[in-house]
mmCIF file of C-alpha atoms in Angstrom:
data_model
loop_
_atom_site.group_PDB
_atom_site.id
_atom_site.type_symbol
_atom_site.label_atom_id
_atom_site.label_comp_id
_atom_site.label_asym_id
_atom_site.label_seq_id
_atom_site.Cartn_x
_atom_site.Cartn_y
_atom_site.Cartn_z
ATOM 1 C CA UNK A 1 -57.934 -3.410 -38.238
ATOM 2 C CA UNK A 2 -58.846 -5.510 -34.750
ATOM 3 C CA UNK A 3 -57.955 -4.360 -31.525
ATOM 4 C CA UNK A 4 -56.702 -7.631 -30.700
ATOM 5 C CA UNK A 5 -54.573 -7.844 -34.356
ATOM 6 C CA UNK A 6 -52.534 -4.679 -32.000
ATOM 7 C CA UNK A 7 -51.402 -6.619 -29.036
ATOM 8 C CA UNK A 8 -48.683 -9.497 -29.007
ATOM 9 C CA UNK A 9 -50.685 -12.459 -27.826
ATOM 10 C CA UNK A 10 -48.714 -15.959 -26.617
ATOM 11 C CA UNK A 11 -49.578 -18.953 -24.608
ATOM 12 C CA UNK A 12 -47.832 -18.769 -21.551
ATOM 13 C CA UNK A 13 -48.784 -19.990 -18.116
ATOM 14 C CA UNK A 14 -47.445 -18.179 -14.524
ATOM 15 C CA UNK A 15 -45.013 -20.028 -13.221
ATOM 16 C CA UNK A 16 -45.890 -20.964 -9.127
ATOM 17 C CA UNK A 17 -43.813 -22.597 -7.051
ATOM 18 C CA UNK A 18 -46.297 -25.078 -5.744
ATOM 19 C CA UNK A 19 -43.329 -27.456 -3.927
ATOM 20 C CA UNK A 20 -43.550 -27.862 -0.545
ATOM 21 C CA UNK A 21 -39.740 -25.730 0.000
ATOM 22 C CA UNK A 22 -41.389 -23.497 -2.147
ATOM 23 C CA UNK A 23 -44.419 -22.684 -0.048
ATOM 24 C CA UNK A 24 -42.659 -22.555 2.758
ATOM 25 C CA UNK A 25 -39.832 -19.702 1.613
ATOM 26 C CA UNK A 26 -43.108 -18.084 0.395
ATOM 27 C CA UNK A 27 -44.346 -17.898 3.878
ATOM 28 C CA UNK A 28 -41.287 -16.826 5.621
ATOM 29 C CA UNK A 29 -41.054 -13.847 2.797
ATOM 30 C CA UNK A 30 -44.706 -12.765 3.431
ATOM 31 C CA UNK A 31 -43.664 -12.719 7.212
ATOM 32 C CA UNK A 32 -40.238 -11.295 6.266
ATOM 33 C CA UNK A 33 -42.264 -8.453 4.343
ATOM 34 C CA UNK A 34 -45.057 -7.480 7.447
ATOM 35 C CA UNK A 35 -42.214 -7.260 9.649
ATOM 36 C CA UNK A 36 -40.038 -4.942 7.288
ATOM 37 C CA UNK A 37 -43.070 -2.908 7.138
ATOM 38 C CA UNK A 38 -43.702 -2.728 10.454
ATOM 39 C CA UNK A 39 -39.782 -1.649 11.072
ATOM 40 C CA UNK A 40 -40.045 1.019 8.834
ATOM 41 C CA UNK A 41 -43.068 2.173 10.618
ATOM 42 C CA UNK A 42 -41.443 2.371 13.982
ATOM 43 C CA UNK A 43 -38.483 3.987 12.721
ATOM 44 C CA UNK A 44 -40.522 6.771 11.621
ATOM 45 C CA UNK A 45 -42.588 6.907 15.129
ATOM 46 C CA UNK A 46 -46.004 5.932 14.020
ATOM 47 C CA UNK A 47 -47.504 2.846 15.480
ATOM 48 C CA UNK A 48 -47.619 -0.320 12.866
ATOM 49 C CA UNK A 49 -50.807 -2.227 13.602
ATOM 50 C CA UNK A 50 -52.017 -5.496 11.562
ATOM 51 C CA UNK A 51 -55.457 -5.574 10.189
ATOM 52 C CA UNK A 52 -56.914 -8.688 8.376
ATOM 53 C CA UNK A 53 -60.097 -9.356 7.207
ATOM 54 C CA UNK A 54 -62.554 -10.512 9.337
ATOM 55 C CA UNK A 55 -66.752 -11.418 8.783
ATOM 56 C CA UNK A 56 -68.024 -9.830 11.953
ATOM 57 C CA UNK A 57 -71.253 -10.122 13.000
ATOM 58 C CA UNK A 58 -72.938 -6.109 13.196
ATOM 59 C CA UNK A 59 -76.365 -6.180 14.074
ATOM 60 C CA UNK A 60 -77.634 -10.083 13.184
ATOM 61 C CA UNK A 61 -75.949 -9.669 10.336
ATOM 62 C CA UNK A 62 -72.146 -10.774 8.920
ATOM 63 C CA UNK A 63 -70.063 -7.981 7.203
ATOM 64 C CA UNK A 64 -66.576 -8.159 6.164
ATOM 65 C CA UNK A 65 -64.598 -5.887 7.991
ATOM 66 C CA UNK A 66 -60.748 -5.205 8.695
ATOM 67 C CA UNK A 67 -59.803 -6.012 12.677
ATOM 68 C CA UNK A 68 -56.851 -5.439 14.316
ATOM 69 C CA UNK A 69 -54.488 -8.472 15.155
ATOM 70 C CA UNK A 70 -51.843 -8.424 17.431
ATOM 71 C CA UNK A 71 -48.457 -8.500 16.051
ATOM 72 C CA UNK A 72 -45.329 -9.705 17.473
ATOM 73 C CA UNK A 73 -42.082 -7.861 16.200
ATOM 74 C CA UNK A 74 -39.107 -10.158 15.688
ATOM 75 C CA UNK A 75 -37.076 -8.078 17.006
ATOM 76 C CA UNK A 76 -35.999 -6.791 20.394
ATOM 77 C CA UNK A 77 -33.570 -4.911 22.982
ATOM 78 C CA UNK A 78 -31.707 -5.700 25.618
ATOM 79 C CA UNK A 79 -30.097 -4.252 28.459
ATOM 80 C CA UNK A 80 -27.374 -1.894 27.096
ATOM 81 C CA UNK A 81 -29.883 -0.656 23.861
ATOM 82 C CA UNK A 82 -28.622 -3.099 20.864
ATOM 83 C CA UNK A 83 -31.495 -4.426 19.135
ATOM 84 C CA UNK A 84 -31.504 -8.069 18.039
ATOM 85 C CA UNK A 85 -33.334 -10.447 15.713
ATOM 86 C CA UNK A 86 -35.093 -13.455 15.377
ATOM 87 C CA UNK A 87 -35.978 -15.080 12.304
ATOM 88 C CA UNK A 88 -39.406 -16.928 12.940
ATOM 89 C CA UNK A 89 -40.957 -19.701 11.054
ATOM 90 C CA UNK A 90 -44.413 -19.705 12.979
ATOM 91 C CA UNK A 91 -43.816 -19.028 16.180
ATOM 92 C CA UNK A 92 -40.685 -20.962 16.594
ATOM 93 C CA UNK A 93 -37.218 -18.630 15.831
ATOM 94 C CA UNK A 94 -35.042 -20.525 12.985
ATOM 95 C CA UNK A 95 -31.325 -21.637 14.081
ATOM 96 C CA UNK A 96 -29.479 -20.258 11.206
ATOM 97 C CA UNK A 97 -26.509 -21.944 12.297
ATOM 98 C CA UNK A 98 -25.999 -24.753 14.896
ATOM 99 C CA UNK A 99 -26.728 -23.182 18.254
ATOM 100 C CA UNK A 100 -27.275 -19.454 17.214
ATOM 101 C CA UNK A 101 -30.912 -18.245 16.340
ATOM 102 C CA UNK A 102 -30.587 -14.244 17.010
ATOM 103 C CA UNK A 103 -29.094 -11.670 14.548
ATOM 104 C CA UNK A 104 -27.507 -8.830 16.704
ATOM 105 C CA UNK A 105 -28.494 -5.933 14.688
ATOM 106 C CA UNK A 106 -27.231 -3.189 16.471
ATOM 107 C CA UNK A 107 -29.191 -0.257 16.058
ATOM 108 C CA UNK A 108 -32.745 0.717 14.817
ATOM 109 C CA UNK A 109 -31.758 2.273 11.994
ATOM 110 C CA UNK A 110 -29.791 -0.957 10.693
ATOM 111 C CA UNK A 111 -32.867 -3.046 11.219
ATOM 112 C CA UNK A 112 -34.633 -2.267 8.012
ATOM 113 C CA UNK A 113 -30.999 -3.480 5.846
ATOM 114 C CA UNK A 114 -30.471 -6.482 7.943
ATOM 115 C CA UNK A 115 -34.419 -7.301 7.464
ATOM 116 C CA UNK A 116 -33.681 -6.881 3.627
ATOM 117 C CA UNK A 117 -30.997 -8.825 3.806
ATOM 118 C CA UNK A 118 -32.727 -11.790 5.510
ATOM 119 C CA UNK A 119 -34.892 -11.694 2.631
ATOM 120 C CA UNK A 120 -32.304 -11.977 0.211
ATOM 121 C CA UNK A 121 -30.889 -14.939 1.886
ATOM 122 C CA UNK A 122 -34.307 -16.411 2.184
ATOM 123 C CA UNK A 123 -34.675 -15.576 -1.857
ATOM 124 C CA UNK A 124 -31.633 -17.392 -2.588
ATOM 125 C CA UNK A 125 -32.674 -20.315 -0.609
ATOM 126 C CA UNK A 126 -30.081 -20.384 1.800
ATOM 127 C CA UNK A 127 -32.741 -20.895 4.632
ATOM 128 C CA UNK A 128 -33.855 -23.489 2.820
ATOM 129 C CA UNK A 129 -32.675 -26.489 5.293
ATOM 130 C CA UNK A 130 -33.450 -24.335 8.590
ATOM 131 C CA UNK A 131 -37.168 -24.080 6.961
ATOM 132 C CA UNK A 132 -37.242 -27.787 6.267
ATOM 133 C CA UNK A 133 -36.283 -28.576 9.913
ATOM 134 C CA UNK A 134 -39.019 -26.457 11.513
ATOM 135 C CA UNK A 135 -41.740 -27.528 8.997
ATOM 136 C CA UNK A 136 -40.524 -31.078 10.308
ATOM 137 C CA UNK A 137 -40.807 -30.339 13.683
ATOM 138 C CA UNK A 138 -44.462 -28.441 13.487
ATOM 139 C CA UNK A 139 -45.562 -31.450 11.557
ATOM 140 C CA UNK A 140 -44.659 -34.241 14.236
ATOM 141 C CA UNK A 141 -46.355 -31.381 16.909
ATOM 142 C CA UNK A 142 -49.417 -32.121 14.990
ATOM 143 C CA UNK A 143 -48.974 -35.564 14.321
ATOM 144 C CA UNK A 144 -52.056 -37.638 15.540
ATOM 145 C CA UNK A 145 -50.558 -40.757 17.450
ATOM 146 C CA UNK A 146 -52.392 -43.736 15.916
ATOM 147 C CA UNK A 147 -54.898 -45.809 18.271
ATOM 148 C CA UNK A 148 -55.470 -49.631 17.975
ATOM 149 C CA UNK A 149 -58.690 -51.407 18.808
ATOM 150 C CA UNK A 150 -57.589 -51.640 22.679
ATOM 151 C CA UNK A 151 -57.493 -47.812 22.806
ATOM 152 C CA UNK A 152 -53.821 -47.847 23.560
ATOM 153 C CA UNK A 153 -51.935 -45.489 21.439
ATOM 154 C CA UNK A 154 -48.983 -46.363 19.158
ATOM 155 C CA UNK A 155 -46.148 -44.054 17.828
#
């Protein structure tokens, strides 16, 4: 008897969400996901830092090496000690609802649910207009304004 005669074998192809919404909620839950893990870390007193890989050049020659990057926690306190949130696409904070951006949080110790949370939401798609509008706004950012012969610009 095969090896192979031993497994359950189908045809079946990963599903990817390859739409632009798509690829954007991926981002925000790959951000949502560093900056949950960099919460935790906090929380328990030891300093999060972000590596990434990196070719670096080490004597002539390239080598592929993890560097620290600087990373920028969403969150933050004010005056009296409550900690607050924003929810970044980029480096522009979302407005989850007309006019309010920032998730008052409360404490450090509620950071890590509310962070969760966010993700959920995110999951579910209910950022899914808030992403839309900032994609649309990056995208006219970097926009090229189109030039005619003259060299005058038109938009």
């Amino acid at each position: 008897m095969s090896i192979l005669e031993n497994l359950i074998l189908t045809n079946i192809t990963k599903q990817r969400d390859t739409r632009p919404e798509g690829t954007a909620r991926q981002k925000l839950l790959d951000a949502l996901a560093l900056q949950i893990e960099a919460a935790t870390a906090t929380m328990k007193g030891e300093m999060f830092i972000r590596r990434v890989g990196r070719w670096v050049d080490v004597d002539g020659t390239k080598e592929h090496k993890e560097v620290p990057v600087r990373f920028r926690p969403w969150w933050f306190k004010d005056e009296a000690g409550t900690v607050h949130l924003h929810i970044r696409y980029g480096n522009k904070p979302l407005e989850l609802k007309p006019g309010k951006s920032v998730v008052t949080v409360g404490t450090m110790d509620q950071l890590v649910p509310v962070l969760e949370q966010v993700r959920q939401a995110v999951t579910a798609g209910e950022l899914d207009k808030a992403i839309a509008g900032a994609v649309a706004s990056r995208q006219r950012v970097l926009k090229k304004p189109a030039t005619t012969k003259a060299g005058k610009t038109t938009q």
